[in-house]
Coordinates of C-alpha atoms (C1' of nucleotides) in Angstrom, one line a residue:
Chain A
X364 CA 101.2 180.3 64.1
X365 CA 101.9 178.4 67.7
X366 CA 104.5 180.8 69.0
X367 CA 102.6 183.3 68.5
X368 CA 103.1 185.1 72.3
X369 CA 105.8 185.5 74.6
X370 CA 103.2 183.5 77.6
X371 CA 103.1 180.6 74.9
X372 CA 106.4 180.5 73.6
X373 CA 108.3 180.2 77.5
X374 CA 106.9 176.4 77.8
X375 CA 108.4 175.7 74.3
X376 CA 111.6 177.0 75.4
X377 CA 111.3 175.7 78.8
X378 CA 110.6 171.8 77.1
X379 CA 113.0 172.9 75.0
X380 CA 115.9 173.4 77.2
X381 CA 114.7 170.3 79.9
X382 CA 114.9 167.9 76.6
X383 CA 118.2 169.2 75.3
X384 CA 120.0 169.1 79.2
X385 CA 118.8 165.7 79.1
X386 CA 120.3 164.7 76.1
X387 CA 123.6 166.0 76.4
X388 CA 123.5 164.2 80.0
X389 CA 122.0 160.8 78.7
X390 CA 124.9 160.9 76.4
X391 CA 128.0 162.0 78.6
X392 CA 126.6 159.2 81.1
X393 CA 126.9 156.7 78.8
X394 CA 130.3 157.7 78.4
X395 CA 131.4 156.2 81.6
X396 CA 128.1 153.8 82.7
X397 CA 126.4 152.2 79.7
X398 CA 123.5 150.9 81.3
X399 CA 122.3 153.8 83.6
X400 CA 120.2 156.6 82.8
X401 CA 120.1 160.2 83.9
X402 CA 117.3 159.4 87.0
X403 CA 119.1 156.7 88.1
X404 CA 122.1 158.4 87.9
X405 CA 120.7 161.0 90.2
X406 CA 118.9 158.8 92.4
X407 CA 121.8 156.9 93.4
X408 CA 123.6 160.0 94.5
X409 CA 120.8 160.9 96.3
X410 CA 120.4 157.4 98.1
X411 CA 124.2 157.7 99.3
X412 CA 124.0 160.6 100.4
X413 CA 121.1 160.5 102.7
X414 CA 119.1 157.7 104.4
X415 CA 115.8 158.4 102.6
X416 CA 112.5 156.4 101.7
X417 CA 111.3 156.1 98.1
X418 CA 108.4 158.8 98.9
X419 CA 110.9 161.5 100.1
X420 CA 113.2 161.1 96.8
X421 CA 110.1 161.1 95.2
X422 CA 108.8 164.3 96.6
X423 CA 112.6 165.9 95.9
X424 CA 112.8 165.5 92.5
X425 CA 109.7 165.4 91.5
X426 CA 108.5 161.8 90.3
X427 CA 105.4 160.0 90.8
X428 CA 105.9 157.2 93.8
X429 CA 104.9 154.8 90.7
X430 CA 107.3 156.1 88.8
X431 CA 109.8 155.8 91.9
X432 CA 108.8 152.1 92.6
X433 CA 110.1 151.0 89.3
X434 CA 112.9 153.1 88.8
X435 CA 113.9 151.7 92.4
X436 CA 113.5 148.3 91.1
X437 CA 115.7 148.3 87.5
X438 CA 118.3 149.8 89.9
X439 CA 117.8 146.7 92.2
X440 CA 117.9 144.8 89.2
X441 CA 121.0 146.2 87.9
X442 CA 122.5 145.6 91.4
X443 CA 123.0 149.2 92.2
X444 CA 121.0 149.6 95.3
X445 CA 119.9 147.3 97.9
X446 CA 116.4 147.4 99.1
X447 CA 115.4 146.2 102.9
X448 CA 112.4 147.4 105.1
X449 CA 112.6 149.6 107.9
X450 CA 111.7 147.7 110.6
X451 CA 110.7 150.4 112.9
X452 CA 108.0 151.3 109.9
X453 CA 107.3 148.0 108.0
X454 CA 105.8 150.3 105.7
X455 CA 108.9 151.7 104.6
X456 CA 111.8 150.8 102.2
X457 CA 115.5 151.4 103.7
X458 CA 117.9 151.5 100.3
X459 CA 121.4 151.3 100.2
X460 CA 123.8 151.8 97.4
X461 CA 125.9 148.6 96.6
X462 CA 129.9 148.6 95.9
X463 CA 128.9 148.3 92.2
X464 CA 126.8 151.7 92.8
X465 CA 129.7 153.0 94.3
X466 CA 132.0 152.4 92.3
X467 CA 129.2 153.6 89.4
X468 CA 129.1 157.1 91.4
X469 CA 132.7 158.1 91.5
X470 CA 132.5 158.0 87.7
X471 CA 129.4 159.6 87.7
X472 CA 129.4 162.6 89.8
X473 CA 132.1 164.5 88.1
X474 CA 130.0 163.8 85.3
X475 CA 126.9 165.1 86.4
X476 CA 128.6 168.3 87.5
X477 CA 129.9 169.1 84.2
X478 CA 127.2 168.5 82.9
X479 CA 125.2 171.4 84.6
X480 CA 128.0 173.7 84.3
X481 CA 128.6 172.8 80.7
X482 CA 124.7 173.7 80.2
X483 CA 124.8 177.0 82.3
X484 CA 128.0 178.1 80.4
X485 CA 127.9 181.8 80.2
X486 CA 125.0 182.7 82.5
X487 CA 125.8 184.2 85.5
X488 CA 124.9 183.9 89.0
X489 CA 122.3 186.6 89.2
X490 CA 120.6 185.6 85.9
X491 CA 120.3 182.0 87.3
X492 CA 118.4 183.3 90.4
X493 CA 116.2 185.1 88.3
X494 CA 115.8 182.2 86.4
X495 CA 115.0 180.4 89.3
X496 CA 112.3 183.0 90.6
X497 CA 110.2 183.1 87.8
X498 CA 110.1 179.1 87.4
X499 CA 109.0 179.4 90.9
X500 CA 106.3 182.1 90.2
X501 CA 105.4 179.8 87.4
X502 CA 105.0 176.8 89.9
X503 CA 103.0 178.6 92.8
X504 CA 100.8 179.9 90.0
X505 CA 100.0 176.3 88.7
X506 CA 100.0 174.7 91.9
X507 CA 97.2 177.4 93.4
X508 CA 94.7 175.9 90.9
Chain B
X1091 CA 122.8 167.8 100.1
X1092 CA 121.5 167.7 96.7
X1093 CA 120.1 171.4 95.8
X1094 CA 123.7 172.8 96.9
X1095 CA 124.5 175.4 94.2
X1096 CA 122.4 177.5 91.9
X1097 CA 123.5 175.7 88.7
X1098 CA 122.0 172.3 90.1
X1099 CA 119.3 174.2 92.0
X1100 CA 118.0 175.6 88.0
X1101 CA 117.9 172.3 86.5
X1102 CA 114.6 171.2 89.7
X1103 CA 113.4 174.3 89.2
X1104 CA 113.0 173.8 85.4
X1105 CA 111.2 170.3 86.2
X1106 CA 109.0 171.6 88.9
X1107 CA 107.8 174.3 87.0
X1108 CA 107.2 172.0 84.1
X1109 CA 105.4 169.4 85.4
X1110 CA 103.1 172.1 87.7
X1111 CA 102.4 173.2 84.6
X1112 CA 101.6 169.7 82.8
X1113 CA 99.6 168.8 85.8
X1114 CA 97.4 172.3 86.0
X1115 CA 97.1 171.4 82.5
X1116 CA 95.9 167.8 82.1
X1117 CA 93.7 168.6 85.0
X1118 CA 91.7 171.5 83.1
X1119 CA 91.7 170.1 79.6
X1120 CA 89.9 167.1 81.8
X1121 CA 87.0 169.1 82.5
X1122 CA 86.3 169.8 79.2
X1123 CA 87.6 166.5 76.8
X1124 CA 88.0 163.6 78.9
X1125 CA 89.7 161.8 76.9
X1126 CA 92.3 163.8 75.3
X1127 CA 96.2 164.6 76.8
X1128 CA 98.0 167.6 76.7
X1129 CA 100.1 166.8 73.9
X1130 CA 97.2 165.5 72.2
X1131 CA 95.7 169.0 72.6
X1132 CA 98.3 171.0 71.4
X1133 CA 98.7 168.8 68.5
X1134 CA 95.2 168.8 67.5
X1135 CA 95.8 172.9 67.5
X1136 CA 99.1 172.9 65.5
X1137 CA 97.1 170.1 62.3
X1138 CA 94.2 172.1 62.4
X1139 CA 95.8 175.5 62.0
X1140 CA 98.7 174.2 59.2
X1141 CA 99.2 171.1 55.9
X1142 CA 102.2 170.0 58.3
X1143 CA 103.7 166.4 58.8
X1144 CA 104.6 164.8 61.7
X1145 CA 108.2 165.0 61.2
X1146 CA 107.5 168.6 61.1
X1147 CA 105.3 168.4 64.2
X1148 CA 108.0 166.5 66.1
X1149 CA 110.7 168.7 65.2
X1150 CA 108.1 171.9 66.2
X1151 CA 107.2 170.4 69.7
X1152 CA 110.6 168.7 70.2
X1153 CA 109.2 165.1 70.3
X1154 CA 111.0 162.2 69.0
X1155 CA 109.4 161.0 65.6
X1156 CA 108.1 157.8 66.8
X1157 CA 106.7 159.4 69.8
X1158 CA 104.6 161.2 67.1
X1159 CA 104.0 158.0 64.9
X1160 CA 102.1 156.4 68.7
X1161 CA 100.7 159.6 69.8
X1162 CA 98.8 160.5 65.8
X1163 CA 97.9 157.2 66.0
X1164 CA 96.3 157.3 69.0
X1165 CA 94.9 160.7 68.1
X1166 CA 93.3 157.9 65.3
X1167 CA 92.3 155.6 67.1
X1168 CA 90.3 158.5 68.8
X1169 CA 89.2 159.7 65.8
X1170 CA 90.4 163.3 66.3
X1171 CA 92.2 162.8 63.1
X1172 CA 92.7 161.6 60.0
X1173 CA 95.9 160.3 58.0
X1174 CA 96.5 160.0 54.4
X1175 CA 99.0 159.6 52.0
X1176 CA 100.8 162.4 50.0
X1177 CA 100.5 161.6 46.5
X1178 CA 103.1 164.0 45.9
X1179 CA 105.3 162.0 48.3
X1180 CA 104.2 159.1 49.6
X1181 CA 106.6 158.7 52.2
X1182 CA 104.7 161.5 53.7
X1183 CA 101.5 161.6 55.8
X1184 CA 99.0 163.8 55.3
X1185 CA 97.2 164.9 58.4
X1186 CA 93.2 165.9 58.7
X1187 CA 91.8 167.2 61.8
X1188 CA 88.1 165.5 61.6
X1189 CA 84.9 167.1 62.6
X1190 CA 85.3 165.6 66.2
X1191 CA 88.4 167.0 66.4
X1192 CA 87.4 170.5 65.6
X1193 CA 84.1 170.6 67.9
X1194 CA 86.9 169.3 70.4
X1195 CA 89.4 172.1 69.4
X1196 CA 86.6 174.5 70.4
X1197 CA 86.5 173.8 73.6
X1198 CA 90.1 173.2 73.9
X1199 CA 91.4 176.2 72.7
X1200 CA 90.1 179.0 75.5
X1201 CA 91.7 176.2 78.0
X1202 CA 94.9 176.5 76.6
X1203 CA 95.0 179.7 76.6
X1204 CA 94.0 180.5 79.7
X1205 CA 96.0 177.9 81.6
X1206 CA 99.3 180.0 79.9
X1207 CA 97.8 182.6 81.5
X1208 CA 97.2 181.8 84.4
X1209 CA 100.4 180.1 84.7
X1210 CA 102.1 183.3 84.1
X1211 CA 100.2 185.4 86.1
X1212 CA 102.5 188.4 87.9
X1213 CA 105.5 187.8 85.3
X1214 CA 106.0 190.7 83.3
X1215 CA 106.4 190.6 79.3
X1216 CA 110.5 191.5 80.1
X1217 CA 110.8 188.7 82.9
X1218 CA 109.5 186.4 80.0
X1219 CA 112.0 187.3 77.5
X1220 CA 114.7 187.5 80.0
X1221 CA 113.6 183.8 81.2
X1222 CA 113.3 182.8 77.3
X1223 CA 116.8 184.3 76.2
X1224 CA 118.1 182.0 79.7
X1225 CA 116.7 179.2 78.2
X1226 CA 117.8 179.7 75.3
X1227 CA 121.1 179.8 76.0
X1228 CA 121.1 176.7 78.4
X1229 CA 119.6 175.0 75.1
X1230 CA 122.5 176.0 72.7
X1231 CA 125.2 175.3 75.6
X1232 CA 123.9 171.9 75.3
X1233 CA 123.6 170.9 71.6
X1234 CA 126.6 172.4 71.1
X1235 CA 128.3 169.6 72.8
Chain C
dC896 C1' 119.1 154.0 34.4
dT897 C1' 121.3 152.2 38.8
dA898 C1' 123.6 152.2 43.1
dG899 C1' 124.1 154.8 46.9
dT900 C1' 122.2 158.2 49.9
dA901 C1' 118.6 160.9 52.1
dT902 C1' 114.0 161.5 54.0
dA903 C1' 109.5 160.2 56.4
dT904 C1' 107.6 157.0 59.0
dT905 C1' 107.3 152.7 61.6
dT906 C1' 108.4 149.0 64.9
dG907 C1' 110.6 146.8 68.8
dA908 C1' 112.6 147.2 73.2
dT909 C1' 113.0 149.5 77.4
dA910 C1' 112.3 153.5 80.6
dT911 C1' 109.5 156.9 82.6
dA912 C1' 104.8 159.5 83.7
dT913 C1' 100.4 159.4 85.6
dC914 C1' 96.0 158.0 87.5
dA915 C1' 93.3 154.8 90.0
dA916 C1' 93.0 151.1 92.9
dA917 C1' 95.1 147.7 95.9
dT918 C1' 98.3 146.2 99.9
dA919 C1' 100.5 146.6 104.1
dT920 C1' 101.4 148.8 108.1
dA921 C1' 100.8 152.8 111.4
dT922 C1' 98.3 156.1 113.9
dT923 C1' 94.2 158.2 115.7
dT924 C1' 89.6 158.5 117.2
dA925 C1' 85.3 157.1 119.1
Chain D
dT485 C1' 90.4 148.2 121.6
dA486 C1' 87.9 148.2 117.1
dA487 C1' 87.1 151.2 113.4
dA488 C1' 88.4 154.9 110.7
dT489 C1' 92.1 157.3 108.8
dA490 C1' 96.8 158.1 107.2
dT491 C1' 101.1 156.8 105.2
dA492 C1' 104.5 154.0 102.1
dT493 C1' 104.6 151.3 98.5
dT494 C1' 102.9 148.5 94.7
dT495 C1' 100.3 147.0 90.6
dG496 C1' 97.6 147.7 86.4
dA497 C1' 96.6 150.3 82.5
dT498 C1' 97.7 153.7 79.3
dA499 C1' 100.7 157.5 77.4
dT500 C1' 105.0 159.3 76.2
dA501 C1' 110.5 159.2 75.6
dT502 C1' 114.3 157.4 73.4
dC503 C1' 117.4 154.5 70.8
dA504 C1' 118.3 151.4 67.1
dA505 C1' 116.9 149.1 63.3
dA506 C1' 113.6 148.4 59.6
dT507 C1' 110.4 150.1 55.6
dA508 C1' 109.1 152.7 52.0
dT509 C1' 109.8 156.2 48.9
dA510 C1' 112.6 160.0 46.8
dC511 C1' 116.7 161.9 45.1
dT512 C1' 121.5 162.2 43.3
dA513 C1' 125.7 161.0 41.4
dG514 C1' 128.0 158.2 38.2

DNA sequence: CTAGTATATTTGATATATCAAATATATTTA
DNA sequence: TAAATATATTTGATATATCAAATATACTAG
């Protein structure tokens, strides 16, 4: 019936696999932060690492500057992450993580980590990068059209 | 920063690639049915071709079931479809693609097809199953915990 | 047969995705 | 410099994701 070939099938397994990474992190998350979710989670550790506008985390990981306005602003909400402007660019947003989000992070990261490695259990290093190729052939090939 | 190891790195690769493909996607099936989604789509595909319900749908496409319940009743609203009862049990809905929704399928189905393929393009049948077995694997690491 | 349990679907609440249009500020060009 | 263009972000509208709780119906054990 649907999976009927193997060019079909891959973005069943693909949705497959994204949906079941982000359940298993959505619910180890909540282990240690109840009221965070797996973007946020991520965003904040991007926004303490770097000094970096809303567009570029946007572009990183992939969200929709939409998206990336509201996301910003439940983490506001929640009193994880300051918001300012820059004033050299009055266009752009400077954010900062707050002790709360700091706090929140230590908890979080070691999380996150085992996360990944709990979900990449038993696939080695090569097999990853090959992984990685062909999602990247896949990619260029939508992105040329 | 962020994209430091390969077991991170897979996890953005897996969302790029997806939402290229979404976005190639929505952008084709456009041209043809304005006002249908990709899910939408592939839904209309999967009632037409089987007597399924949307429990069975959800658990197929690895929605939530009351994802399904809005995006049917959307597909409703639309009148792509049509929903009845199961007299044999009526907890179940009975799903009718409706003459709309097959003139639409039509037209939809080449685009499917052909934005797999393109999508695919220069990945070989054994780089497919390799990437599928991956996935695979990431998928069961995960719901086994 | 009845209470308890299981299954299919729905509803409510909140988060995220996406497009289009709007704002605000910055930069470039005529 | 004024107008056109570009960039960063926001807002509105609609679709989908997800969890928890509610409904309705079916099934099973006592």
């Amino acid at each position: 019936m649907i999976f009927n070939n193997p060019s079909s099938t891959i973005f069943y397994a693909i949705e497959e696999a994204i949906k079941a990474y982000r359940k298993l992190s959505a619910k180890e998350i909540k282990k240690v932060i109840s009221d965070i979710t797996v973007d946020q989670a991520l965003i904040l550790q991007i926004i303490s690492e770097n000094q970096i506008t809303q567009t570029e985390i946007a572009d990183l990981i992939f969200k929709d500057y939409a998206s990336m306005t509201r996301i910003i602003s439940l983490m506001i909400k929640k009193e994880y992450v300051i918001k300012t402007v820059n004033q050299q660019d009055k266009r752009a947003a400077v954010l900062k993580i707050t002790k709360k989000g700091e706090i929140s992070l230590k908890k979080l990261t070691p999380i996150i980590n085992k996360n990944r490695q709990i979900s990449t259990n038993g696939i080695s290093q090569t097999e990853l990068e090959q992984l990685k190729t062909i999602l990247n052939t896949i990619t260029q090939n939508c992105k040329i059209n």
